[in-house]
CSV table of C-alpha atoms in Angstrom, one decimal:
chain,number,residue,atom,x,y,z
A,148,MET,CA,148.5,35.5,-19.6
A,149,PRO,CA,151.2,36.3,-22.3
A,150,PRO,CA,152.9,33.5,-24.0
A,151,LYS,CA,156.2,32.4,-22.5
A,152,ASN,CA,158.2,33.6,-25.5
A,153,ASP,CA,156.9,37.2,-25.1
A,154,HIS,CA,158.0,37.2,-21.5
A,155,VAL,CA,161.5,35.9,-22.5
A,156,ARG,CA,161.8,38.5,-25.3
A,157,LYS,CA,160.9,41.3,-22.9
A,158,MET,CA,163.5,40.1,-20.3
A,159,ALA,CA,166.1,39.9,-23.1
A,160,LYS,CA,165.3,43.4,-24.2
A,161,CYS,CA,165.7,44.7,-20.7
A,162,SER,CA,169.0,42.9,-20.3
A,163,MET,CA,170.2,44.4,-23.7
A,164,LYS,CA,169.2,47.9,-22.6
A,165,PHE,CA,171.0,47.5,-19.3
A,166,ALA,CA,174.1,46.0,-21.0
A,167,THR,CA,174.1,48.8,-23.6
A,168,ARG,CA,173.8,51.4,-20.9
A,169,ASN,CA,176.7,49.8,-19.0
A,170,ILE,CA,178.9,49.7,-22.1
A,171,THR,CA,178.1,53.4,-22.9
A,172,THR,CA,178.9,54.4,-19.3
A,173,ALA,CA,182.2,52.4,-19.5
A,174,ILE,CA,183.1,54.1,-22.8
A,175,LEU,CA,182.3,57.6,-21.4
A,176,ASN,CA,184.3,56.9,-18.2
A,177,ARG,CA,187.2,55.7,-20.3
A,178,HIS,CA,187.2,58.8,-22.4
A,179,SER,CA,186.4,61.4,-19.8
A,180,ASP,CA,189.6,63.3,-20.4
A,181,ILE,CA,188.9,63.6,-24.1
A,182,LEU,CA,185.4,64.7,-23.3
A,183,LYS,CA,186.7,67.3,-20.9
A,184,GLU,CA,189.0,68.6,-23.6
A,185,ILE,CA,186.2,68.8,-26.1
A,186,HIS,CA,184.0,70.6,-23.6
A,187,GLU,CA,186.8,73.1,-22.9
A,188,ALA,CA,187.3,73.7,-26.6
A,189,VAL,CA,183.6,74.3,-27.2
A,190,ARG,CA,183.5,76.7,-24.2
A,191,LYS,CA,186.5,78.6,-25.7
A,192,ASP,CA,184.8,78.7,-29.1
A,193,GLN,CA,181.7,80.2,-27.5
A,194,ASN,CA,183.9,82.9,-26.0
A,195,ILE,CA,185.5,83.6,-29.4
A,196,ALA,CA,182.0,83.9,-30.9
A,197,GLN,CA,181.4,86.8,-28.5
A,198,LEU,CA,184.3,88.8,-29.9
A,199,ARG,CA,184.1,91.2,-32.8
A,200,GLU,CA,186.8,92.8,-34.9
A,201,VAL,CA,186.9,96.5,-34.4
A,202,ALA,CA,190.0,97.9,-36.3
A,203,TYR,CA,189.0,97.4,-39.9
A,204,GLY,CA,189.0,100.7,-41.8
A,205,LYS,CA,189.8,102.8,-38.7
A,206,GLN,CA,192.2,105.8,-38.5
A,207,THR,CA,195.9,104.9,-38.3
A,208,ARG,CA,199.2,106.6,-38.0
A,209,GLN,CA,202.8,105.5,-37.9
A,210,SER,CA,206.1,107.0,-36.9
A,211,SER,CA,207.1,107.7,-40.5
A,212,ASP,CA,206.3,106.6,-44.1
A,213,HIS,CA,208.7,104.6,-46.2
A,214,GLY,CA,207.9,105.9,-49.7
A,215,ASP,CA,204.6,107.0,-51.1
A,216,LYS,CA,202.6,103.7,-51.1
A,217,TYR,CA,203.2,102.2,-47.6
A,218,HIS,CA,200.8,104.2,-45.5
A,219,ALA,CA,199.6,103.1,-42.1
A,220,SER,CA,196.0,102.6,-43.4
A,221,ALA,CA,197.2,99.5,-45.3
A,222,SER,CA,197.4,97.7,-41.9
A,223,VAL,CA,193.6,97.8,-41.4
A,224,ASP,CA,192.3,97.5,-45.0
A,225,GLY,CA,191.5,93.7,-44.8
A,226,ASN,CA,194.0,92.9,-47.5
A,227,LEU,CA,197.0,90.7,-46.6
A,228,ASP,CA,198.7,91.7,-49.9
A,229,THR,CA,199.2,95.4,-48.8
A,230,ILE,CA,201.5,96.5,-46.1
A,231,ASN,CA,202.3,99.6,-44.0
A,232,HIS,CA,206.0,100.4,-43.8
A,233,THR,CA,207.9,102.9,-41.7
A,234,GLY,CA,211.3,104.3,-42.4
A,235,LEU,CA,214.3,103.1,-40.4
A,236,ASP,CA,213.2,104.7,-37.1
A,237,GLU,CA,214.2,104.6,-33.5
A,238,SER,CA,211.3,102.8,-31.8
A,239,PRO,CA,209.0,102.8,-34.9
A,240,TYR,CA,205.3,102.5,-34.2
A,241,LEU,CA,202.0,101.8,-35.8
A,242,GLU,CA,198.9,103.1,-34.0
A,243,VAL,CA,195.2,102.3,-34.6
A,244,ASP,CA,192.5,104.7,-33.4
A,245,LEU,CA,189.4,102.6,-32.8
A,246,GLY,CA,187.3,105.8,-32.6
A,247,ASN,CA,185.6,104.6,-29.4
A,248,GLU,CA,186.6,102.6,-26.3
A,249,PHE,CA,186.3,98.8,-26.6
A,250,GLN,CA,187.1,96.1,-24.1
A,251,ILE,CA,190.1,94.6,-26.0
A,252,LYS,CA,190.6,90.8,-25.7
A,253,ARG,CA,192.9,89.8,-28.5
A,254,ILE,CA,195.1,91.3,-31.2
A,255,ASP,CA,196.1,89.4,-34.3
A,256,ILE,CA,199.1,90.6,-36.4
A,257,PHE,CA,199.8,89.2,-39.9
A,258,ASN,CA,203.4,89.7,-40.8
A,259,ARG,CA,204.4,90.8,-44.3
A,260,LYS,CA,204.5,87.7,-46.7
A,261,ASN,CA,207.2,88.5,-49.2
A,262,CYS,CA,210.1,89.9,-47.2
A,263,CYS,CA,211.9,90.7,-44.1
A,264,GLY,CA,209.6,89.1,-41.5
A,265,GLU,CA,212.6,88.9,-39.0
A,266,ARG,CA,212.3,92.7,-38.6
A,267,PHE,CA,209.3,92.1,-36.4
A,268,HIS,CA,211.0,91.5,-33.0
A,269,ASP,CA,211.1,93.1,-29.6
A,270,VAL,CA,207.6,94.4,-29.9
A,271,ASP,CA,205.4,96.0,-27.3
A,272,ILE,CA,201.7,96.0,-28.0
A,273,THR,CA,200.0,98.6,-25.8
A,274,ILE,CA,196.4,99.6,-25.5
A,275,GLY,CA,194.7,102.5,-23.7
A,276,PRO,CA,191.9,105.1,-23.6
A,277,SER,CA,194.3,108.0,-24.4
A,278,HIS,CA,197.9,108.5,-25.6
A,279,ASN,CA,199.1,109.2,-22.1
A,280,GLN,CA,197.3,106.2,-20.5
A,281,MET,CA,198.6,103.1,-22.3
A,282,TYR,CA,198.9,99.6,-20.8
A,283,LEU,CA,200.9,96.7,-22.0
A,284,CYS,CA,198.8,94.0,-23.7
A,285,ALA,CA,201.7,91.8,-24.8
A,286,HIS,CA,205.4,91.8,-25.5
A,287,TYR,CA,206.8,89.7,-28.4
A,288,LYS,CA,210.5,88.9,-28.4
A,289,GLY,CA,210.5,87.4,-31.9
A,290,ALA,CA,211.9,87.3,-34.4
A,291,SER,CA,208.9,86.6,-36.6
A,292,ARG,CA,208.9,85.0,-40.1
A,293,ASN,CA,207.5,86.1,-43.4
A,294,GLY,CA,203.7,85.7,-43.5
A,295,GLU,CA,203.4,84.6,-39.9
A,296,HIS,CA,200.1,85.1,-38.1
A,297,LEU,CA,200.7,86.2,-34.5
A,298,VAL,CA,197.9,86.1,-31.9
A,299,PHE,CA,198.2,88.1,-28.6
A,300,GLU,CA,195.7,87.7,-25.8
A,301,CYS,CA,195.1,90.7,-23.6
A,302,SER,CA,193.1,88.5,-21.1
A,303,HIS,CA,195.4,89.2,-18.2
A,304,ASN,CA,194.9,92.9,-18.6
A,305,ILE,CA,191.5,93.5,-20.4
A,306,LYS,CA,191.0,97.2,-20.5
A,307,TYR,CA,188.7,99.6,-22.2
A,308,ALA,CA,190.9,101.1,-24.9
A,309,ARG,CA,190.5,103.4,-27.9
A,310,TYR,CA,194.1,103.2,-29.1
A,311,VAL,CA,196.3,100.2,-30.0
A,312,ARG,CA,200.0,100.8,-30.5
A,313,ILE,CA,202.6,98.4,-31.9
A,314,THR,CA,206.1,99.6,-31.1
A,315,ILE,CA,209.5,97.9,-32.0
A,316,LYS,CA,212.1,98.6,-29.3
A,317,GLY,CA,215.3,99.8,-31.0
A,318,ARG,CA,216.2,101.1,-34.5
A,319,GLU,CA,214.2,99.2,-37.1
A,320,TYR,CA,211.7,99.3,-39.9
A,321,LEU,CA,208.1,98.4,-38.9
A,322,HIS,CA,205.9,96.8,-41.5
A,323,VAL,CA,202.9,94.4,-41.3
A,324,ALA,CA,200.2,93.2,-43.6
A,325,GLU,CA,197.3,93.4,-41.2
A,326,VAL,CA,196.3,94.2,-37.7
A,327,LYS,CA,193.0,92.9,-36.3
A,328,VAL,CA,191.7,93.9,-32.9
A,329,TYR,CA,189.1,91.8,-31.2
A,330,ALA,CA,186.9,93.3,-28.5
A,331,ILE,CA,184.3,91.7,-26.3
A,332,ASN,CA,180.9,92.2,-27.8
A,333,ASP,CA,178.9,94.1,-25.1
């Protein structure tokens, strides 16, 4: 028969485990909303991990060129210090040809850092498999600010698209530092 002290120690250990379990359960119950938020954030991060950027280095065109050094290709060169720049056009646009169709989820636009960010306003971002079959991904009323990073989700209208077009409604200059297009990784 074990000594009485061993039996008391075992009982005390069991009581401590039970008490610790109850305290842990109480803490988890008290913070369930926070845990739900964390779980949702982790779930969203996993969805983001399934996306890949598909516009870098792809073919581009714009409604016009403002000078010799502001070509459309600067908008997909990975460099936030270069910009594309159209002339003062009616409904100026920038278009990225992704080369193949992708299931577009999100489009990030980095506005020009050093000047005139407010010109980026009343913008339609459309996507589609061909020029005559474009769908609205997002509309941005604006106005934006210098260097602003804008994120547009196409989740309500995820389509397979080869073309991404950014158009300002009205007479304006269109210039951005970078356009990133994120597609679902199939």
